[in-house]
Coordinates of C-alpha atoms and ligand atoms in Angstrom, one line a residue:
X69 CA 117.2 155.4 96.6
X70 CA 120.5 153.8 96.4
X71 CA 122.4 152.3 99.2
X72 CA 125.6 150.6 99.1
X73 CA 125.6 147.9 101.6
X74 CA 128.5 145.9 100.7
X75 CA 129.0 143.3 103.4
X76 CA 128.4 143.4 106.8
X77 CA 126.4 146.5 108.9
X78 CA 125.8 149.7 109.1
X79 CA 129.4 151.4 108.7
X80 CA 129.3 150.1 105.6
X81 CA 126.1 151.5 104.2
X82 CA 127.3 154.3 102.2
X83 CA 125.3 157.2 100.2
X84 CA 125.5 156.7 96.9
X85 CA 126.0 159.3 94.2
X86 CA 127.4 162.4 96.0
X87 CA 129.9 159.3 97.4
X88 CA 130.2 161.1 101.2
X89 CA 131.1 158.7 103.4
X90 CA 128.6 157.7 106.2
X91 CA 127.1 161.1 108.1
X92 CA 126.5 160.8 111.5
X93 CA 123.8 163.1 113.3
X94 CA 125.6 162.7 116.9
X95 CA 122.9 163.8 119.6
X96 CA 125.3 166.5 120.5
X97 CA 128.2 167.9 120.6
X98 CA 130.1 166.9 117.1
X99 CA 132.6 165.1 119.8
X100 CA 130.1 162.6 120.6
X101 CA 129.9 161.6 116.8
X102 CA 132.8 158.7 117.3
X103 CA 130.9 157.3 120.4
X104 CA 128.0 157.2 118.8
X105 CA 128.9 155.4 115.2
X106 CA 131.2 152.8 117.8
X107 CA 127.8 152.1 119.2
X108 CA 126.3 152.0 115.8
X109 CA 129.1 149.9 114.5
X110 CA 128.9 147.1 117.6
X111 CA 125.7 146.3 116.5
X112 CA 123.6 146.3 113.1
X113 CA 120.7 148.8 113.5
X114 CA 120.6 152.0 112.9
X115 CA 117.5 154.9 111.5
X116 CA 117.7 156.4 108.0
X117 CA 116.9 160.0 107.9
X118 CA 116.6 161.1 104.9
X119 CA 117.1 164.9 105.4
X120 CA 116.2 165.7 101.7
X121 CA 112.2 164.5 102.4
X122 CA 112.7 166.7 105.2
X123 CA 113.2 169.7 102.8
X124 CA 110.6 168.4 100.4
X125 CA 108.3 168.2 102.8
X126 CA 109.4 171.9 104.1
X127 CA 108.8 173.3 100.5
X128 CA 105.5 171.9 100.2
X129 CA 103.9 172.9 103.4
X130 CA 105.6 176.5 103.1
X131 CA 103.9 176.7 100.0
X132 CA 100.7 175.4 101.0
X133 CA 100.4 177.9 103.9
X134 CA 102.4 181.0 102.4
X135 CA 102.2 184.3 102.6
X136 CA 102.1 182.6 106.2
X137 CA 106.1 181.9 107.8
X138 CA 106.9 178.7 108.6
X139 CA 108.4 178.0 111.5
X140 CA 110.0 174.5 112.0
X141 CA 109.4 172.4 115.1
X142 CA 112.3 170.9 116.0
X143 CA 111.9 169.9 119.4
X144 CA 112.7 166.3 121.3
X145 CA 116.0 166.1 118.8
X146 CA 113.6 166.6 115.7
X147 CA 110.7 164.4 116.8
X148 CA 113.9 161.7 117.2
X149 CA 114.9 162.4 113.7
X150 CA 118.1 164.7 114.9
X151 CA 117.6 168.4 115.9
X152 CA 120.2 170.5 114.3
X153 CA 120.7 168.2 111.2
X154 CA 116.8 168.7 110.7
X155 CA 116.6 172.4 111.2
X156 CA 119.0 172.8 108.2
X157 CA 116.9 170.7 106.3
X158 CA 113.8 172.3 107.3
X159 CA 115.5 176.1 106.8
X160 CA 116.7 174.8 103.0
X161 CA 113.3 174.1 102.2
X162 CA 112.1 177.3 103.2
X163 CA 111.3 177.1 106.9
X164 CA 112.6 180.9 108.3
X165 CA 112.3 179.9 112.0
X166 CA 112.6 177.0 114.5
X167 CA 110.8 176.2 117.5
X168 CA 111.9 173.9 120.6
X169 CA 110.5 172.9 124.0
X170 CA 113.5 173.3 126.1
X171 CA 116.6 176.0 126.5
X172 CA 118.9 172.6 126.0
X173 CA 117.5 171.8 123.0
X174 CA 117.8 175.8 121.4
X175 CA 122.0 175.5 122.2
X176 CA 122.3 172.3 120.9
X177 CA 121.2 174.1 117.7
X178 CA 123.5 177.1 118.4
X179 CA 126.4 174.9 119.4
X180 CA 126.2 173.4 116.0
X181 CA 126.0 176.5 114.0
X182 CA 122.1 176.9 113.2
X183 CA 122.1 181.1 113.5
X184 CA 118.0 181.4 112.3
X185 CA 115.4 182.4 115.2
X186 CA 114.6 179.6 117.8
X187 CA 111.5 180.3 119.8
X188 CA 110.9 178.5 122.8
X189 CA 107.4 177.2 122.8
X190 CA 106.9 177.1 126.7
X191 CA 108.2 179.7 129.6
X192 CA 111.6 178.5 131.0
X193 CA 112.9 177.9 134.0
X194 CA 113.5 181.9 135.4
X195 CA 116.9 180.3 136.3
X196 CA 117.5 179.4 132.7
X197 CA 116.7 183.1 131.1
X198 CA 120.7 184.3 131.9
X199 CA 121.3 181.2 129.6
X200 CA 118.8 181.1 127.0
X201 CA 118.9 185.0 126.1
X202 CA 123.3 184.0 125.9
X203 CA 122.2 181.9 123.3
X204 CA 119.8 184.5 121.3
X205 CA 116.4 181.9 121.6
X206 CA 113.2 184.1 121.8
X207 CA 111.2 183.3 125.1
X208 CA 107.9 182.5 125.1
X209 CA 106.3 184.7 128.3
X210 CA 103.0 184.1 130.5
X211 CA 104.0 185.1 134.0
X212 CA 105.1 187.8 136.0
X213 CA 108.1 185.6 137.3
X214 CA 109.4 184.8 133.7
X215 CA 108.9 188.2 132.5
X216 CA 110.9 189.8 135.6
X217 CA 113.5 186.8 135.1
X218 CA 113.9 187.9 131.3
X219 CA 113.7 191.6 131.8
X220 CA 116.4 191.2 134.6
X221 CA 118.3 189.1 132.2
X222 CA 118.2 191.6 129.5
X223 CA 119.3 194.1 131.8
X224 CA 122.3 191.9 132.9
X225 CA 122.9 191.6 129.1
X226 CA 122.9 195.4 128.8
X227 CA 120.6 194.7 125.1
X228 CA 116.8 194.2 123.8
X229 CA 115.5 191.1 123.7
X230 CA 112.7 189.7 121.2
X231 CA 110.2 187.9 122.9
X232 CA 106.4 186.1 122.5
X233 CA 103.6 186.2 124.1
X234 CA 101.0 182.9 124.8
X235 CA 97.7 183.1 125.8
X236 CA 95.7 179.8 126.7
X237 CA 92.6 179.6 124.5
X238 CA 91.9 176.0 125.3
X239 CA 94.7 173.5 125.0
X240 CA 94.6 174.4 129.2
X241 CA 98.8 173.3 129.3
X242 CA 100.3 176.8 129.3
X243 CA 100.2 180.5 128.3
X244 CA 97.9 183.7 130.1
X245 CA 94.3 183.5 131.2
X246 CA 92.3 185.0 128.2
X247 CA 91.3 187.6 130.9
X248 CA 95.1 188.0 131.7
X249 CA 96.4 189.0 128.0
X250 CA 96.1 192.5 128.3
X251 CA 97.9 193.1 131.9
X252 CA 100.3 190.6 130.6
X253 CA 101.5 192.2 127.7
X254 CA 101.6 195.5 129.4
X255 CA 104.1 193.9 131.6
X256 CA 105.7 193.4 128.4
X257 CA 105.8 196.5 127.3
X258 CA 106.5 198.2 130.1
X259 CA 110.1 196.5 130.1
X260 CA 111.9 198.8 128.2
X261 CA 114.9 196.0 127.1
X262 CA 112.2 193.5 125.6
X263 CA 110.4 193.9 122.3
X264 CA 107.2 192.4 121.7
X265 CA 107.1 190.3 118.4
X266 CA 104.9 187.7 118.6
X267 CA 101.8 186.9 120.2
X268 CA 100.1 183.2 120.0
X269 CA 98.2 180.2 121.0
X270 CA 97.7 176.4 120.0
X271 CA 95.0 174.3 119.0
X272 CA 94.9 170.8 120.6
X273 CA 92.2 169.3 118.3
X274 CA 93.0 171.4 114.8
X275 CA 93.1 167.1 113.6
X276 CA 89.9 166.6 114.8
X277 CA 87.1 165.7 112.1
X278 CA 83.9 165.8 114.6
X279 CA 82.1 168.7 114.3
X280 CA 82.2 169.2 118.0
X281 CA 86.2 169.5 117.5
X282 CA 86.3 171.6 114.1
X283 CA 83.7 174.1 116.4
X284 CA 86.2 174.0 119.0
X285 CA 88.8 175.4 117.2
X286 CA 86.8 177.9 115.6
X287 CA 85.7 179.5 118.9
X288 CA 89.4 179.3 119.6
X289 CA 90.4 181.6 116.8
X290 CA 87.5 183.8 117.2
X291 CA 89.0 184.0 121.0
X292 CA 92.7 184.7 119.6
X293 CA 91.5 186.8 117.1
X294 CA 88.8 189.1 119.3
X295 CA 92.0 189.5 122.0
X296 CA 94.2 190.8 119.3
X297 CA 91.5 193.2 118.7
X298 CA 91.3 193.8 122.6
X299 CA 95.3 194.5 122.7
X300 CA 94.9 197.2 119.5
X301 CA 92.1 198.7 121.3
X302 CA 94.2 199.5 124.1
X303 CA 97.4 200.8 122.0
X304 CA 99.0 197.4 122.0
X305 CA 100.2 194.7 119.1
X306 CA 102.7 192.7 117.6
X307 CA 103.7 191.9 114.4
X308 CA 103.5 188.5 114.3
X309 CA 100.3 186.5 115.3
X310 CA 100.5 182.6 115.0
X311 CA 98.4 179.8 116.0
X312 CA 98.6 176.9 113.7
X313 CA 100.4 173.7 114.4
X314 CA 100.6 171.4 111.3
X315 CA 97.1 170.3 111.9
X316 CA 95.6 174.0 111.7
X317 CA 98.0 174.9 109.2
X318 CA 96.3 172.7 107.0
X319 CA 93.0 172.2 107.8
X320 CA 92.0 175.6 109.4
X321 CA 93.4 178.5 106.6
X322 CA 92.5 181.2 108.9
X323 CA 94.8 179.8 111.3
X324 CA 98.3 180.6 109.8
X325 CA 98.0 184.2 110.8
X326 CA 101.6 185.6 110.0
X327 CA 103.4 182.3 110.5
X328 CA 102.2 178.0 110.8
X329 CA 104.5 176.1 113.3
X330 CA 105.2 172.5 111.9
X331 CA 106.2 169.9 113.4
X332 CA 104.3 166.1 112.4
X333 CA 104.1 167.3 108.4
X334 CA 108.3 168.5 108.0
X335 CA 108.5 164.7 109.1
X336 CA 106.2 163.4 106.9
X337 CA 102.7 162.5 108.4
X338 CA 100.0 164.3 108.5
X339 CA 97.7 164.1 112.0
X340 CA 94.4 162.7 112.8
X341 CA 92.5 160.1 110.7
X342 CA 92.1 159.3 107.5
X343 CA 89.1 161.6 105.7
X344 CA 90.6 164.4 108.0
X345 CA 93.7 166.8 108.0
X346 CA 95.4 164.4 104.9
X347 CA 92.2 164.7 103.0
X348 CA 92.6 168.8 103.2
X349 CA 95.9 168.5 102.5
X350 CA 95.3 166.6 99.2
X351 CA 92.6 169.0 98.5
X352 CA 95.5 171.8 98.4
X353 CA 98.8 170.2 97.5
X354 CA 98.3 170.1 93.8
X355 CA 99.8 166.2 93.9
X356 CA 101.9 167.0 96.2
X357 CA 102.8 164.7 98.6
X358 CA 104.7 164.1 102.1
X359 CA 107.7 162.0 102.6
X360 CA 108.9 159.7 105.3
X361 CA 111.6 161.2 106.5
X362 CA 112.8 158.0 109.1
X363 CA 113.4 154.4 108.8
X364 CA 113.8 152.0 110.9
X365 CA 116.6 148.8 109.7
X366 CA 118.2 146.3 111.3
X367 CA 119.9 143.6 110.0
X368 CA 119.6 139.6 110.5
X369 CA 122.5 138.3 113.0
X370 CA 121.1 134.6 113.6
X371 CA 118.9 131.8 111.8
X372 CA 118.1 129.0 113.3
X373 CA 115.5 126.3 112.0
X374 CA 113.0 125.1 114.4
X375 CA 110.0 122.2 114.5
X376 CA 106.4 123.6 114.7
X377 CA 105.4 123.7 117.8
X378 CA 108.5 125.7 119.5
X379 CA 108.0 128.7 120.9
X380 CA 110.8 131.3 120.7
X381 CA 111.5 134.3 123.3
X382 CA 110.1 135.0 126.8
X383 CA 107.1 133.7 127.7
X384 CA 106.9 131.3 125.0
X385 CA 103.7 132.8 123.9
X386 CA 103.3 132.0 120.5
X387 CA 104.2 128.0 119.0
X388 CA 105.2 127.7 115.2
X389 CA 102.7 126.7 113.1
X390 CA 105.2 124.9 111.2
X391 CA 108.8 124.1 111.1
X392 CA 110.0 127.4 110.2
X393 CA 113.6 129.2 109.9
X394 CA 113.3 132.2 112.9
X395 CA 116.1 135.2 112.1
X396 CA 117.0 136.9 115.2
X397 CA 117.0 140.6 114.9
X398 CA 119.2 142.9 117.1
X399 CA 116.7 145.9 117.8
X400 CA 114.3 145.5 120.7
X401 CA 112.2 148.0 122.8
X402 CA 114.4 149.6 124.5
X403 CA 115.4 151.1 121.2
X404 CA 111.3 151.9 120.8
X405 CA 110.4 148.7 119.5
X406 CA 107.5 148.2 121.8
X407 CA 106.7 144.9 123.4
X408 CA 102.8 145.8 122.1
X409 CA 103.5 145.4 118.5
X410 CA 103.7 141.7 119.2
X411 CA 100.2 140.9 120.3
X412 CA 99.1 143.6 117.3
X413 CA 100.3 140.9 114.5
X414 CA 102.9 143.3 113.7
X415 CA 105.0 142.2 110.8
X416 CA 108.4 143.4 109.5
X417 CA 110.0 143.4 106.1
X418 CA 113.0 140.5 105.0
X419 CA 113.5 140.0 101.2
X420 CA 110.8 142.1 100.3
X421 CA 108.4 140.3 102.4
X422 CA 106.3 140.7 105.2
X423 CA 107.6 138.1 107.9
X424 CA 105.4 138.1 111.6
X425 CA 107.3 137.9 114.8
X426 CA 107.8 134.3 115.9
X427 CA 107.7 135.5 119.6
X428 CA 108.0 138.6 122.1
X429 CA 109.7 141.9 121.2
X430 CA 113.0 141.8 124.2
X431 CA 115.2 144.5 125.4
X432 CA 118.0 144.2 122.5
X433 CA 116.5 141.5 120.1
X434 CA 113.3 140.5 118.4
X435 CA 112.7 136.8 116.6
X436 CA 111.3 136.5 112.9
X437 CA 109.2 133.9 111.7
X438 CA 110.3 133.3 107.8
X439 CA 108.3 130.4 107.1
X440 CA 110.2 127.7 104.7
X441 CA 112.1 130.7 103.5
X442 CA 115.7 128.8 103.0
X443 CA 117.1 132.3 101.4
X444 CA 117.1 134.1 104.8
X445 CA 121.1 134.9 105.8
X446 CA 122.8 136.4 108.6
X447 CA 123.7 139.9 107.5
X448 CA 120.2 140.0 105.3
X449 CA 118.5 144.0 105.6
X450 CA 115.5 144.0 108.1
X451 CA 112.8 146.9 108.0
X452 CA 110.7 147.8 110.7
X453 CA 109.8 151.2 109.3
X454 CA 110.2 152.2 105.7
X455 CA 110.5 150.2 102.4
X456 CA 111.7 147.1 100.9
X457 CA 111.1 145.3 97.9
X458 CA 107.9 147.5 97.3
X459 CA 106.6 147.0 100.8
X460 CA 106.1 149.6 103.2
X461 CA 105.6 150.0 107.0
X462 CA 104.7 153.5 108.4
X463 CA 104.8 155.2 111.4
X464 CA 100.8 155.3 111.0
X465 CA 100.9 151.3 111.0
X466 CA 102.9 151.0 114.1
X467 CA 100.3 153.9 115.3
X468 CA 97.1 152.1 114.3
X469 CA 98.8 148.4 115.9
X470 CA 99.6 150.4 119.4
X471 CA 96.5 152.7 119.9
X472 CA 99.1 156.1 119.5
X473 CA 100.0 158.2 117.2
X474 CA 102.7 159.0 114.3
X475 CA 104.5 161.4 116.6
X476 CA 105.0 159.1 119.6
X477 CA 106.7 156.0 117.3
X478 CA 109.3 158.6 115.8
X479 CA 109.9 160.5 119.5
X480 CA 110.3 156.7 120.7
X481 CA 113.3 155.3 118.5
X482 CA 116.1 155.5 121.5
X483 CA 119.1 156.5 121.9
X484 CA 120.8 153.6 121.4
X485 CA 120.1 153.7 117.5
X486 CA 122.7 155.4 115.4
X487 CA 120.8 158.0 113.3
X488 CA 122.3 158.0 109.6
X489 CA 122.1 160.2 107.1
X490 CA 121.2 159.3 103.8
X491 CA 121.1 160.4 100.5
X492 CA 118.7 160.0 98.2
X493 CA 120.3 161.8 94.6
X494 CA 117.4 160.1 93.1
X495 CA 115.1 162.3 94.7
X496 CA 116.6 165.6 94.2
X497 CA 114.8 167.9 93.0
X498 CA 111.5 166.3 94.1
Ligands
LIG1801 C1 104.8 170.5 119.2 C2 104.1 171.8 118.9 C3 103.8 172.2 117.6 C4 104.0 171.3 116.4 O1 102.9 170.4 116.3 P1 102.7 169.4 115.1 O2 101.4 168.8 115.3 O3 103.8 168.4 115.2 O4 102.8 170.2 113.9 C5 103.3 173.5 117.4 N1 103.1 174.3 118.5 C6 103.4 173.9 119.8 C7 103.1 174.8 120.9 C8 103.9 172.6 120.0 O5 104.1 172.3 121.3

């Protein structure tokens, strides 16, 4: 990768090769773009998304799980990475649907021109059917209430609707009673304005490597698949059966049914620990491997030298052990730099090295300890997640240091943090 940083932050960091200027992923609408990038531009730190490790990454799990669909979760803005600007990744690479938790997130999608099939992966508000059918996302349906709300909505509408059914074979969060399928789906059916296409469940420990877990979600599937069987028996089906997040998608085979729903792996990590879901996924990748698609930069807007035995930032928790030049950083937790990665020994990356904080994480800032490092500068590139001079950090890291997991680091980059496209021309083609 390539990037032009000539100067001071981040307005400046162009992508090289296909020479487009900075692109912006503005939460939403394209309005907000200018607002956003002002924000960016008052202050240096920004996220890299690389959207073409997003289609790599799409590509190889669609392969890995095909004939099986691959629907691409896109929820919570792209697990922070930027919802529509990811679904167009995800849908280049051979995703052929999208999945979201909530109505808002499906027309933020619409409202910037992503026409594939969203599927919302709980019931809505009833309120919200009127809204979400407007905007053509397929409803996930349990209840009597949300199917009456939908049916009445597609009446209003005065056209079909495509909808999915859940039932809850052990996650225990949402979707119908086992018991309840076959009532609910008649309720379905019996609606003459809504079309049953899919019908599904999910797997809450598909990452698991106990054998306790691994039986858990076998029952599951036996579950899923003996009520499919139930629903035929009695004259009823749908064409498309999934159950596999990313986890069963590529740890459980039987699991992809008609279609896998991604969301950790189109980002780049794979879930659980190591020996588990990554060590099926090298098993069946042919070399294939997934990539990053996020990093986290800053860059250094003070240095300062200071005797050992000074203590920087609140609290004054940690004394130099030796005079030392401190860089201050402007990124802090509330832009999902948590206070906890302090007392882990987490490190970040300046010139290619690892450098430990010299004291607490704050709100906007965080303090470097670089040693007898003379070289450091204002202006100088600081990497809290991604590479540098060979070095990596990971989401995993930050996971392991905090007692979490991938998904919650990337979901926890704020707001406040400019996301920027990059390109990476030295990756094309994988
Ligand atoms: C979030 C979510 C997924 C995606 O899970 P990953 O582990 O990120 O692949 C799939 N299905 C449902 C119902 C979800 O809520």
């Amino acid at each position: 990768m390539t990037l032009r940083a000539a100067g001071t932050p981040p307005e400046l960091i162009v992508a090289d090769g296909a020479g487009a200027p900075v692109r912006l992923m503005a939460p939403s609408p394209d309005r907000d773009a200018t607002a956003t990038l002002a924000q960016g531009r008052s202050r240096p730190a920004w996220a890299e998304i690389d959207l073409a490790a997003v289609t790599h990454n799409a590509r190889v799990l669609a392969e890995l799980a095909a004939p099986a669909r691959l629907c691409a979760v896109v929820k919570a803005h792209g697990y922070g990475h930027g919802g529509p600007a990811v679904a167009r990744a995800a849908l280049a690479g051979g995703a052929s649907r999208l999945a979201v938790a909530l109505v808002d997130e499906g027309v933020e999608l619409r409202e910037h021109g992503v026409t594939a099939p969203v599927l919302l992966l709980s019931e809505c508000d009833p309120a919200a059917a009127s809204t979400a059918l407007e905007y053509g996302l397929i409803p996930t349906l349990y209840t009597a209430e949300g199917i009456d709300a939908w049916a009445a909505a597609a009446r209003a509408a005065g056209h079909p609707v495509t909808v999915h059914v859940k039932v809850d074979t052990g996650m225990h969060r949402v979707g119908a009673a086992p018991e309840d399928l076959v009532s609910v789906v008649s309720m379905v059916m019996h609606e003459p304005l809504l079309e049953l296409e899919g019908i599904w469940t999910h797997l809450p420990v598909a990452d698991g490597m106990e054998p306790a877990d691994r039986r858990f979600t076998e029952e599951q599937l036996d579950c899923f698949e003996r009520l499919v069987e139930d629903l035929r028996s009695a004259g009823m089906t749908a064409p498309l059966l999934h159950a596999a997040n990313t986890a069963g998608a590529v740890a459980f085979p039987r699991s992809r049914h008609g279609m896998v729903r991604c969301g950790i792996g189109l980002y780049g990590y794979l879930p659980g620990a190591p020996g588990g879901v990554s060590a099926s996924f090298a098993a069946q990748s042919s070399g294939a491997v997934l990539r990053p698609a996020m990093a986290l930069k800053a860059r250094v807007v003070a240095v300062r030298t200071l005797d050992a035995g000074e203590r920087p930032s609140y609290g004054r928790l940690r004394p130099l052990p030796a005079r030392a030049r401190v860089a201050t950083v402007p990124i802090g937790y509330a832009d999902g730099v948590p206070r906890a990665l302090f007392r882990a020994g987490y490190e970040v990356l300046i010139g290619g090295r690892r450098r430990p904080l010299a004291g607490m994480v704050t709100m906007d800032q965080i303090v470097v300890d670089c040693g007898d490092d003379e070289t450091v500068r204002p202006g100088d590139e600081v990497v809290l997640l991604g590479d540098q001079g060979g070095q990596t950090i990971t989401a995993d890291d930050w996971a392991a240091m905090l007692g979490t997991i991938s998904y919650e680091v990337v979901c926890g980059v704020g707001p406040r943090v400019p996301r920027i496209v990059i390109d990476r021309p030295d990756a094309a083609g994988d």
